[in-house]
mmCIF file of C-alpha atoms in Angstrom:
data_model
loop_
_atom_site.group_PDB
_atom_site.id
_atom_site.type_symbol
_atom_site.label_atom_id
_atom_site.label_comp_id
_atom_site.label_asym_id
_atom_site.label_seq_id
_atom_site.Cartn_x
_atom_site.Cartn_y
_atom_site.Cartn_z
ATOM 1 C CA UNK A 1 -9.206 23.245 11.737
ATOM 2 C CA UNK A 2 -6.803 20.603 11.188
ATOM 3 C CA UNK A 3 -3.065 21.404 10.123
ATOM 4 C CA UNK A 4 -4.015 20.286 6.615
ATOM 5 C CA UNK A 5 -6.966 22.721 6.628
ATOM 6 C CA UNK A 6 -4.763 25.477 8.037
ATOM 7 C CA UNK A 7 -2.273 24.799 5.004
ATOM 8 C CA UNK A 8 -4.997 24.719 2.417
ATOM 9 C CA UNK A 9 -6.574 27.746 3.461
ATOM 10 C CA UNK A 10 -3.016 29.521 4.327
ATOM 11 C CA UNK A 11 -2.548 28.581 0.481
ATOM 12 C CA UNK A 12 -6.038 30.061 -1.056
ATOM 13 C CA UNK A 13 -4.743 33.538 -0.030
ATOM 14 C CA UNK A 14 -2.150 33.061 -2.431
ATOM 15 C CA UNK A 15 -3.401 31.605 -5.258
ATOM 16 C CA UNK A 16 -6.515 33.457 -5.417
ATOM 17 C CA UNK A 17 -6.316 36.464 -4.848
ATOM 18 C CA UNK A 18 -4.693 39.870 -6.537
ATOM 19 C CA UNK A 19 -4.225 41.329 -3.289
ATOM 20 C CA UNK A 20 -1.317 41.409 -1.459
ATOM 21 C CA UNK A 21 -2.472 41.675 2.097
ATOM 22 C CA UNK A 22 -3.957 38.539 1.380
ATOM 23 C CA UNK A 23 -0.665 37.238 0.008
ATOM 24 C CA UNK A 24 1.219 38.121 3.567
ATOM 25 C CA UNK A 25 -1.643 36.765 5.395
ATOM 26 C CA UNK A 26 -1.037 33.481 3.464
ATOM 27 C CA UNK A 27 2.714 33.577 4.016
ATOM 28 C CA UNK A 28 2.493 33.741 7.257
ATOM 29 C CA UNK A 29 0.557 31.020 8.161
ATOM 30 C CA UNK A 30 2.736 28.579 6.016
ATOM 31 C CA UNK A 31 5.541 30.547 7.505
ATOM 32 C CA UNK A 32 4.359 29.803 11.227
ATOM 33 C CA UNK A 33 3.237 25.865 10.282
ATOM 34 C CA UNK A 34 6.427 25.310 8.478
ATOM 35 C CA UNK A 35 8.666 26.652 11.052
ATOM 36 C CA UNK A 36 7.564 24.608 13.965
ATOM 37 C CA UNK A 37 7.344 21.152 11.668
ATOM 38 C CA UNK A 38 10.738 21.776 10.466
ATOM 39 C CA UNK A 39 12.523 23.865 13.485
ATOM 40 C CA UNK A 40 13.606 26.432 11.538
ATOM 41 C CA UNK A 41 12.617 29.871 12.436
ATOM 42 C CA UNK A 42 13.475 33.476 10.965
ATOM 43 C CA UNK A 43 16.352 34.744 13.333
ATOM 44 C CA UNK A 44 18.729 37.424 13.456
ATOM 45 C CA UNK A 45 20.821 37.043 10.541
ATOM 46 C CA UNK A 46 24.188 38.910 11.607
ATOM 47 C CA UNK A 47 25.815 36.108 11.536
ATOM 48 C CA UNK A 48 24.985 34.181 8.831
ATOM 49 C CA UNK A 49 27.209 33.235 6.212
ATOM 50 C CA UNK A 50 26.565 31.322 2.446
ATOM 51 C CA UNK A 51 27.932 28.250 1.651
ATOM 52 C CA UNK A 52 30.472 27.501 -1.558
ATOM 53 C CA UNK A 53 28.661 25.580 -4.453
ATOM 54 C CA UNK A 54 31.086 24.597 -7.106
ATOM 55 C CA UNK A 55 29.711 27.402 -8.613
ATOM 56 C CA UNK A 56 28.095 30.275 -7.278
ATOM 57 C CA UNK A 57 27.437 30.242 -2.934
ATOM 58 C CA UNK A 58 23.821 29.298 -1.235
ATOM 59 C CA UNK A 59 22.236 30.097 1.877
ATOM 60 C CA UNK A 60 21.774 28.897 5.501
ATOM 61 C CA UNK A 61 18.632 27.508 5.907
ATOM 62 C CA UNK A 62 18.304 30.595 8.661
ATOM 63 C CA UNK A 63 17.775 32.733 5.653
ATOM 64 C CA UNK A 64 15.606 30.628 3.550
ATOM 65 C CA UNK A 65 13.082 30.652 6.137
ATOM 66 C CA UNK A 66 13.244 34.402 5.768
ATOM 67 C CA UNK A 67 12.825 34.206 2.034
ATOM 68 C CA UNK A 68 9.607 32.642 2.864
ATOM 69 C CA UNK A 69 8.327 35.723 4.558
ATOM 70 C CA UNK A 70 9.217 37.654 1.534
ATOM 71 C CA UNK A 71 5.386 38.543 0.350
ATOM 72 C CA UNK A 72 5.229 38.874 -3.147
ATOM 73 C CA UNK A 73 8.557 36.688 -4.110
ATOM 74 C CA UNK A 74 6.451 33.576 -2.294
ATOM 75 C CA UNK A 75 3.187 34.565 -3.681
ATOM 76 C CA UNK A 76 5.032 34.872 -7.502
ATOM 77 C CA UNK A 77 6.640 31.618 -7.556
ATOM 78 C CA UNK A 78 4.150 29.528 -5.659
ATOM 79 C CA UNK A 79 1.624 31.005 -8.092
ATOM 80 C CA UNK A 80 3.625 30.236 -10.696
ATOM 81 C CA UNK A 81 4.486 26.793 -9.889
ATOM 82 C CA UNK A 82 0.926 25.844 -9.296
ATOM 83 C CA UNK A 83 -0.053 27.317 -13.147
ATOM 84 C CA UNK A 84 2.869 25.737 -14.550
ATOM 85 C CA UNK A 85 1.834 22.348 -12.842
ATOM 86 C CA UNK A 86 -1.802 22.894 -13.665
ATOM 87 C CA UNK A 87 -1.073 23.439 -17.944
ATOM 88 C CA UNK A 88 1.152 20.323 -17.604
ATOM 89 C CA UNK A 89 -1.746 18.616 -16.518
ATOM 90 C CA UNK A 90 -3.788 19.692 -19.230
ATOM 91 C CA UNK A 91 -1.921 16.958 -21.651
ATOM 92 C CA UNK A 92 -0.126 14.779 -19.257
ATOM 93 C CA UNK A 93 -1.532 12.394 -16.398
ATOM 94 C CA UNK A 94 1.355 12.689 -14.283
ATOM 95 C CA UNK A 95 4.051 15.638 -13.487
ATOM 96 C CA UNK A 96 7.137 15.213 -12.182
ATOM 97 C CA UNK A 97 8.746 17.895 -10.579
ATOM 98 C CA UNK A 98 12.700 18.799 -9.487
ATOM 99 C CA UNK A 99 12.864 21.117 -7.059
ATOM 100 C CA UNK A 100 16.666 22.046 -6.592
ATOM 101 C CA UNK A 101 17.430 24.102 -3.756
ATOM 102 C CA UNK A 102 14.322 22.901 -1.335
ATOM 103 C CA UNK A 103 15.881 24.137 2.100
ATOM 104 C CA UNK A 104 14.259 23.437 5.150
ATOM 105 C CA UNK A 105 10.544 23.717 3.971
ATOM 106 C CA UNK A 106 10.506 22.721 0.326
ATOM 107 C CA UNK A 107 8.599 25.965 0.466
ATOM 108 C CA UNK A 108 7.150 26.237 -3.203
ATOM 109 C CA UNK A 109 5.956 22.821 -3.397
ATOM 110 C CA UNK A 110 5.088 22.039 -0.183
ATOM 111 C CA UNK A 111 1.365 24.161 -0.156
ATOM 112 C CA UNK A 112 0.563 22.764 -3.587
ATOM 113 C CA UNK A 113 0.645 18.903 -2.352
ATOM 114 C CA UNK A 114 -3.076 20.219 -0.831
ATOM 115 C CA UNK A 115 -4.243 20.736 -4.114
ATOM 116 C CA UNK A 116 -3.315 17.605 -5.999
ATOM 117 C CA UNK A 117 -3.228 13.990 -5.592
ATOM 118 C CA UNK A 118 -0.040 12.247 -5.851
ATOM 119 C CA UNK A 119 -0.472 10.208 -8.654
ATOM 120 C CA UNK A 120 -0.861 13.576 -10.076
ATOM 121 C CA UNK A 121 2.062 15.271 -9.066
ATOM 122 C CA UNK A 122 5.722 14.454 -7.650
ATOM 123 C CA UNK A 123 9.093 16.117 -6.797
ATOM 124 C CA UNK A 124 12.285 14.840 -6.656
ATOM 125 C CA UNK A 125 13.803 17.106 -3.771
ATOM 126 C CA UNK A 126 17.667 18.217 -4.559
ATOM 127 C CA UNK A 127 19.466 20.000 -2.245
ATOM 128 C CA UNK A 128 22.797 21.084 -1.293
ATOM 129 C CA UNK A 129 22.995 20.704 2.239
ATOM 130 C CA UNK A 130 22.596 17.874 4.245
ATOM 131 C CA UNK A 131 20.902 19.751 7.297
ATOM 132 C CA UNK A 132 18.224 21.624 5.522
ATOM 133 C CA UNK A 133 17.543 18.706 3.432
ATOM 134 C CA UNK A 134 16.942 16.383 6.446
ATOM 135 C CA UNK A 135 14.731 19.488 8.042
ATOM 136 C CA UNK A 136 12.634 19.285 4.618
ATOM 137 C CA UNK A 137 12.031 15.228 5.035
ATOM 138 C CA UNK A 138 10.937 16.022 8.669
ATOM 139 C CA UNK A 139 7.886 18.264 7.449
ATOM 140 C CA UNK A 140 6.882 15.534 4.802
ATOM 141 C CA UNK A 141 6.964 12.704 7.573
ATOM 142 C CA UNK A 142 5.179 14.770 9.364
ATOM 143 C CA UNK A 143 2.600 15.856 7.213
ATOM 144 C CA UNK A 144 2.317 13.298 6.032
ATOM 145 C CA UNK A 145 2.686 14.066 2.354
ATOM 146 C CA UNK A 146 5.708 11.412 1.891
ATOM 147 C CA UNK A 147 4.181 10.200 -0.989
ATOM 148 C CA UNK A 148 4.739 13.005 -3.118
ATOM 149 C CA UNK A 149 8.107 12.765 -3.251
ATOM 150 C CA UNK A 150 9.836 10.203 -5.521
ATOM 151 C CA UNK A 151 13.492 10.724 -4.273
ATOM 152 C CA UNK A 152 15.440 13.098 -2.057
ATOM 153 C CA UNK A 153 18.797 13.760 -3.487
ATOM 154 C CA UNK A 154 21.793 15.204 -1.421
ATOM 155 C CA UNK A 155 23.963 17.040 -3.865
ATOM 156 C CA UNK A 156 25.262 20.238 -5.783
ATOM 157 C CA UNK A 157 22.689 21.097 -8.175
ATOM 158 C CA UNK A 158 25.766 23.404 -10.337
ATOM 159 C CA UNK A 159 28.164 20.348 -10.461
ATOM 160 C CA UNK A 160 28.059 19.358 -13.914
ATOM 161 C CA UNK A 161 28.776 15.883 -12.654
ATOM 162 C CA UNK A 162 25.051 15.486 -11.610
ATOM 163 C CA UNK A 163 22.931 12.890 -13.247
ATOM 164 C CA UNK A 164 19.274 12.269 -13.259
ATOM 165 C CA UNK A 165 17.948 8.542 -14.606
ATOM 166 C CA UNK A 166 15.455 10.828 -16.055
ATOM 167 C CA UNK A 167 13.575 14.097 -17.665
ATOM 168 C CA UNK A 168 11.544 16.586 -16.015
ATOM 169 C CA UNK A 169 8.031 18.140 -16.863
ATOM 170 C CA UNK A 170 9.455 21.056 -14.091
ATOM 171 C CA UNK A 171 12.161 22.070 -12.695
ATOM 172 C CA UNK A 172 12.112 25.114 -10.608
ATOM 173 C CA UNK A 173 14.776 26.464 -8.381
ATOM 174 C CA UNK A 174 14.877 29.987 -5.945
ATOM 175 C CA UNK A 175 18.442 30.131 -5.644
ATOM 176 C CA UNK A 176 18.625 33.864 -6.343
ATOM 177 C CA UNK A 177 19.688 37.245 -4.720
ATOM 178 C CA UNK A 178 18.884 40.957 -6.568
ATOM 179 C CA UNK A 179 20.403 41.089 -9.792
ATOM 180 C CA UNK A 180 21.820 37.451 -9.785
ATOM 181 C CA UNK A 181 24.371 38.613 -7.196
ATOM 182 C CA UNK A 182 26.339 35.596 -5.354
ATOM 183 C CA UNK A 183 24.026 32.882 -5.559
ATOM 184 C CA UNK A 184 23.923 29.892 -8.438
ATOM 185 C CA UNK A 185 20.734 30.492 -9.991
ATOM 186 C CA UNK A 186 22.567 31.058 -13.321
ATOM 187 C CA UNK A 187 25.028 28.172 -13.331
ATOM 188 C CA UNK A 188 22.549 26.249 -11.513
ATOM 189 C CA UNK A 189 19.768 26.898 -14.683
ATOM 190 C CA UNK A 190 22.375 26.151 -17.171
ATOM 191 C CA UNK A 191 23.855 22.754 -16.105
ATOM 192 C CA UNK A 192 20.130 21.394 -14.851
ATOM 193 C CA UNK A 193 18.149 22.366 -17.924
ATOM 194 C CA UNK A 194 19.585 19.311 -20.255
ATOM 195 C CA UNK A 195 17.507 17.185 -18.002
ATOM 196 C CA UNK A 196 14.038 19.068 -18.479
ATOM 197 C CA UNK A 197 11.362 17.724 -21.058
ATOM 198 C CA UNK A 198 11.004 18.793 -24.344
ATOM 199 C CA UNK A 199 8.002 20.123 -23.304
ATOM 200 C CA UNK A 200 8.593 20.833 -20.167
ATOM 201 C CA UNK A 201 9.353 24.353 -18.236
ATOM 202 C CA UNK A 202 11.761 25.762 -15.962
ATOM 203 C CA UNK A 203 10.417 28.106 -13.102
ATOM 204 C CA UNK A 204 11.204 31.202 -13.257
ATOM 205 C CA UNK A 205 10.919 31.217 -16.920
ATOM 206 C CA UNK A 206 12.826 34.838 -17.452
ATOM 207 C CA UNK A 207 14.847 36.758 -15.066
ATOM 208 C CA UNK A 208 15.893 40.361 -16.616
ATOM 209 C CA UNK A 209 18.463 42.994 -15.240
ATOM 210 C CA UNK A 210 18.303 46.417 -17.033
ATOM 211 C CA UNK A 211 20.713 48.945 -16.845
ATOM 212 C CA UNK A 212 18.830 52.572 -15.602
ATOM 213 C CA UNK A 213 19.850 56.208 -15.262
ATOM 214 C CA UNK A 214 19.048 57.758 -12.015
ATOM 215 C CA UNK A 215 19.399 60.709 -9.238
ATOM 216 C CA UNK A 216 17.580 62.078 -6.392
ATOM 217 C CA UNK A 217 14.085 63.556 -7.299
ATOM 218 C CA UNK A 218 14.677 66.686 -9.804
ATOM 219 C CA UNK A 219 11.991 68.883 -11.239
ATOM 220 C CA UNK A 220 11.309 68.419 -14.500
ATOM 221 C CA UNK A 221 13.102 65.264 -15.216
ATOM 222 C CA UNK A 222 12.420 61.537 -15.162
ATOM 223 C CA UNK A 223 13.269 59.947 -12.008
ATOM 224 C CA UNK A 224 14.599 56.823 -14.335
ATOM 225 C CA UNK A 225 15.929 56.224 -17.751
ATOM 226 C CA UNK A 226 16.342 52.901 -19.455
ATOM 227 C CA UNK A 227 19.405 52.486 -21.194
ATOM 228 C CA UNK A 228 19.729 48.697 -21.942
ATOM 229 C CA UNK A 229 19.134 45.608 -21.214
ATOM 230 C CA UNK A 230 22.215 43.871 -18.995
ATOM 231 C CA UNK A 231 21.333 39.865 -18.526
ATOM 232 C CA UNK A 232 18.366 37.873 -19.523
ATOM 233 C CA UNK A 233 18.439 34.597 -18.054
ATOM 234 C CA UNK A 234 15.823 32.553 -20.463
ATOM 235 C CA UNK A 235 15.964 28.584 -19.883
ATOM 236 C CA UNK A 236 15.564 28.033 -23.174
ATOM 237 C CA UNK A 237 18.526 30.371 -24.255
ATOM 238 C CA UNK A 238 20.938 30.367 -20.829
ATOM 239 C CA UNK A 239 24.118 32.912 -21.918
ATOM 240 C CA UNK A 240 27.367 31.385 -21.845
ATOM 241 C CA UNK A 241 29.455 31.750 -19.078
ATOM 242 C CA UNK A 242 30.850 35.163 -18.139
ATOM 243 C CA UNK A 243 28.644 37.009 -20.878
ATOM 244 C CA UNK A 244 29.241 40.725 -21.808
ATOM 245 C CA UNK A 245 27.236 43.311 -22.676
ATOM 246 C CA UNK A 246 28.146 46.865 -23.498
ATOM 247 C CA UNK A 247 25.830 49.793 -23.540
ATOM 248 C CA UNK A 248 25.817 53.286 -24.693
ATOM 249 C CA UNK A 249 25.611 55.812 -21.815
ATOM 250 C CA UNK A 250 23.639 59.243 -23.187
ATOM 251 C CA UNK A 251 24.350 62.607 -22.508
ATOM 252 C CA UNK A 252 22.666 62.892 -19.165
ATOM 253 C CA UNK A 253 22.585 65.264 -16.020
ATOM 254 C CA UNK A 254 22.048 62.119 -13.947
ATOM 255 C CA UNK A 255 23.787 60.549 -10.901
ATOM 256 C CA UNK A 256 23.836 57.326 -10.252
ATOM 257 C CA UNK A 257 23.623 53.722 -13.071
ATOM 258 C CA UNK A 258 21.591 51.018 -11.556
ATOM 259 C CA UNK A 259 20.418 47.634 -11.962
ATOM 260 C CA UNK A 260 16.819 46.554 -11.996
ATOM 261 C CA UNK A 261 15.886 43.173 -12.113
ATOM 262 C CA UNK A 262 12.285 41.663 -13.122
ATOM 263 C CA UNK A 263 11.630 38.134 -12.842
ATOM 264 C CA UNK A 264 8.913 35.611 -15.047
ATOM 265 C CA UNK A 265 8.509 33.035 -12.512
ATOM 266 C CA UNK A 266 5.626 31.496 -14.902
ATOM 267 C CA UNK A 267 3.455 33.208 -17.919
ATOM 268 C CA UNK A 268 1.688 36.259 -16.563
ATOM 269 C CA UNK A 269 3.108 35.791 -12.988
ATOM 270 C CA UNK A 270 6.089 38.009 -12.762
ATOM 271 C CA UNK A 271 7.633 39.882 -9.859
ATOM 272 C CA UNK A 272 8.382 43.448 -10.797
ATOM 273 C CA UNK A 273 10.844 45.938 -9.569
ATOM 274 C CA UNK A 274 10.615 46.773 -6.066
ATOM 275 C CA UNK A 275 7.800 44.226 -5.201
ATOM 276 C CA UNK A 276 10.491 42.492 -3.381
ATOM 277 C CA UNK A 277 13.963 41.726 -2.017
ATOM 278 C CA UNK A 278 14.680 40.366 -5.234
ATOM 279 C CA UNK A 279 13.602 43.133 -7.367
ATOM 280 C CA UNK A 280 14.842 45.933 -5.170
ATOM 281 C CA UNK A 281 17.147 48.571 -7.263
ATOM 282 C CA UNK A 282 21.001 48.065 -7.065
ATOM 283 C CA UNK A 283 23.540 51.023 -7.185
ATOM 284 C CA UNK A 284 26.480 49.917 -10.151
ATOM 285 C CA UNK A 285 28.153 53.374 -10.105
ATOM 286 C CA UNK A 286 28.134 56.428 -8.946
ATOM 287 C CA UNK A 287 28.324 58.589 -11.776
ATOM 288 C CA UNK A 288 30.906 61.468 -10.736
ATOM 289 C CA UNK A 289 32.435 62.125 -14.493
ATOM 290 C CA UNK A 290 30.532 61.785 -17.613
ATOM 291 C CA UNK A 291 30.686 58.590 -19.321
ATOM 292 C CA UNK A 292 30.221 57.084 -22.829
ATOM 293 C CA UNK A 293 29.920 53.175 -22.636
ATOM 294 C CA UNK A 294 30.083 50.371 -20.288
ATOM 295 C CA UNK A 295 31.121 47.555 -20.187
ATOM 296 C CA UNK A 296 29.351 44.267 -18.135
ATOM 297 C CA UNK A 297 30.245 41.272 -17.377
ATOM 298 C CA UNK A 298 28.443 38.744 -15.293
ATOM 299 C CA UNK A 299 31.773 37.675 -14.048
ATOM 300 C CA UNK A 300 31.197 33.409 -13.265
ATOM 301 C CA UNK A 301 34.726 32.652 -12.986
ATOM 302 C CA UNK A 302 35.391 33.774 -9.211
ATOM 303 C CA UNK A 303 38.044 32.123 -7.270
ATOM 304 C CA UNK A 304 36.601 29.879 -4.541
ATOM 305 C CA UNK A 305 35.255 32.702 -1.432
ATOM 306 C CA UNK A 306 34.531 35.213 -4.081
ATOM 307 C CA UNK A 307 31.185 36.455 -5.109
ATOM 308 C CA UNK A 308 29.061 35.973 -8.556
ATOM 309 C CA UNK A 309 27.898 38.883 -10.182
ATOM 310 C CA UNK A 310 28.138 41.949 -12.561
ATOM 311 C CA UNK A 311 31.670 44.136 -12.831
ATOM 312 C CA UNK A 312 31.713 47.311 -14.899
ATOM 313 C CA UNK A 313 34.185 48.807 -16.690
ATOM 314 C CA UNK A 314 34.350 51.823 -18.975
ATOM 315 C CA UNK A 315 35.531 51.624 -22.307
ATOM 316 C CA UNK A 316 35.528 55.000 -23.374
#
């Protein structure tokens, strides 16, 4: 079976299939394909650091190769991406794609190039770093899939500086950690989505961060209880910068407030809580004195070194 083959097939576990077995068996083909082409492998991480955007921090391209072996979170937006670039294709002849934040493997785009012509589809490949991005045109000259790409562009996808000589029917973008913690995907959705198509889409289309209730396993009482909603990052209504939310905190015997996060990546594909290291739960307090309301702010405005994300504080 040729590499090409391999690829295809690797992909068909993904997009065709419910089960997720089939999903790691998938990833880990591309995973071992993609590795050697581009020389990037999945090693020990302990001493791995992120990178400063102008806004927000990315990752080595050490750890993107390990966000490739993350089952469901590859199946979800490589599934997504290919239904997203399938409807588009439903009323257009051509789709162009920006894919900001491609690493080392371009990883969502790269399986899909096996499934459409290039006159059909194309990417414009943006990316922070210079290494990962060089890794990335490696794999296309080597698989030869060159031709899907109509421009590689070195640069920082949150610097509202950027400019595109065009608009995109896609843009989609992985720059993400649990709950929107340290990396750009926020700022990075809200200064790129001026230069998507009218009707075009951004993938993921929704990524939501409740607020929950929690403690360890008690008889007689839910193990979790929804108290709000905390962040909803639609592309087609980003919040402003540093947005607040305050909730109402019930009268409750509970323990601990988390965060849950559930992400949209496109339609009916979305990756729910716990599927994945970007769904996983996240402690926000421990809750050792009762408490009225909170409030949260997804706190943007960090000096350089310091890290995105939600900060609580109790107003009652």
């Amino acid at each position: 079976m040729s590499i090409a083959e391999q690829i295809k097939s690797a992909t068909e576990k993904i997009l065709f299939t419910e089960e997720v077995g089939t999903w790691g068996e998938g990833t880990n083909e591309l995973y071992e394909i993609l590795s050697v082409k581009a020389g990037v492998y999945a090693e020990d991480l302990t001493h791995e650091s992120y990178g400063d955007a102008k806004n927000g921090k990315f990752v080595s391209q050490i750890t993107a190769a390990h966000c490739l072996k993350d089952i469901a979170r590859s199946a979800r937006f490589i599934r997504g991406l290919y239904q997203a670039i399938t409807d588009q294709l439903k009323t257009k002849d051509s789709v162009h794609v920006l894919y900001a934040g491609c690493g080392p493997y371009a990883t969502l785009f790269t399986p899909l190039t096996y499934f459409f012509d290039s006159n059909q589809v194309k990417a414009t490949m943006l990316e922070i770093g210079q290494v990962p991005m060089a890794n990335a045109q490696k794999v296309y000259d080597q698989l030869e899939l060159t031709d899907y790409v109509k421009a590689w562009v070195n640069a920082d996808g949150t610097d509202p500086q950027i400019q595109f000589d065009e608009k995109f029917d896609i843009i989609i973008s992985e720059t993400m950690q649990v709950a929107l913690k340290k990396e750009c995907q926020v700022p990075l959705t809200r200064n790129l989505v001026r230069f998507l198509k009218e009707d075009g889409t951004f993938v993921p289309q929704n990524i939501k961060v409740e607020a929950t209730l929690e403690h360890p396993k008690v008889a007689g009482q839910p193990d979790e209880l929804v108290i709000g909603s905390i962040y909803e990052l639609d592309y087609k209504n980003v919040p402003e910068k540093n947005h607040e939310t305050e909730l109402t905190i019930p009268s409750n015997d509970y323990q601990m407030l988390m965060m849950k996060t559930s992400i949209q990546t496109y339609e009916d594909e979305w990756l729910k809580v716990n599927e994945s290291g970007l769904t996983t739960k996240l402690i926000l307090d421990n809750l050792v004195v009762p408490r009225k309301k909170a409030k949260l702010t997804y706190q943007e405005d960090k000096p350089k070194g310091e890290d995105i994300g939600f900060e609580i504080e109790y107003v009652d």
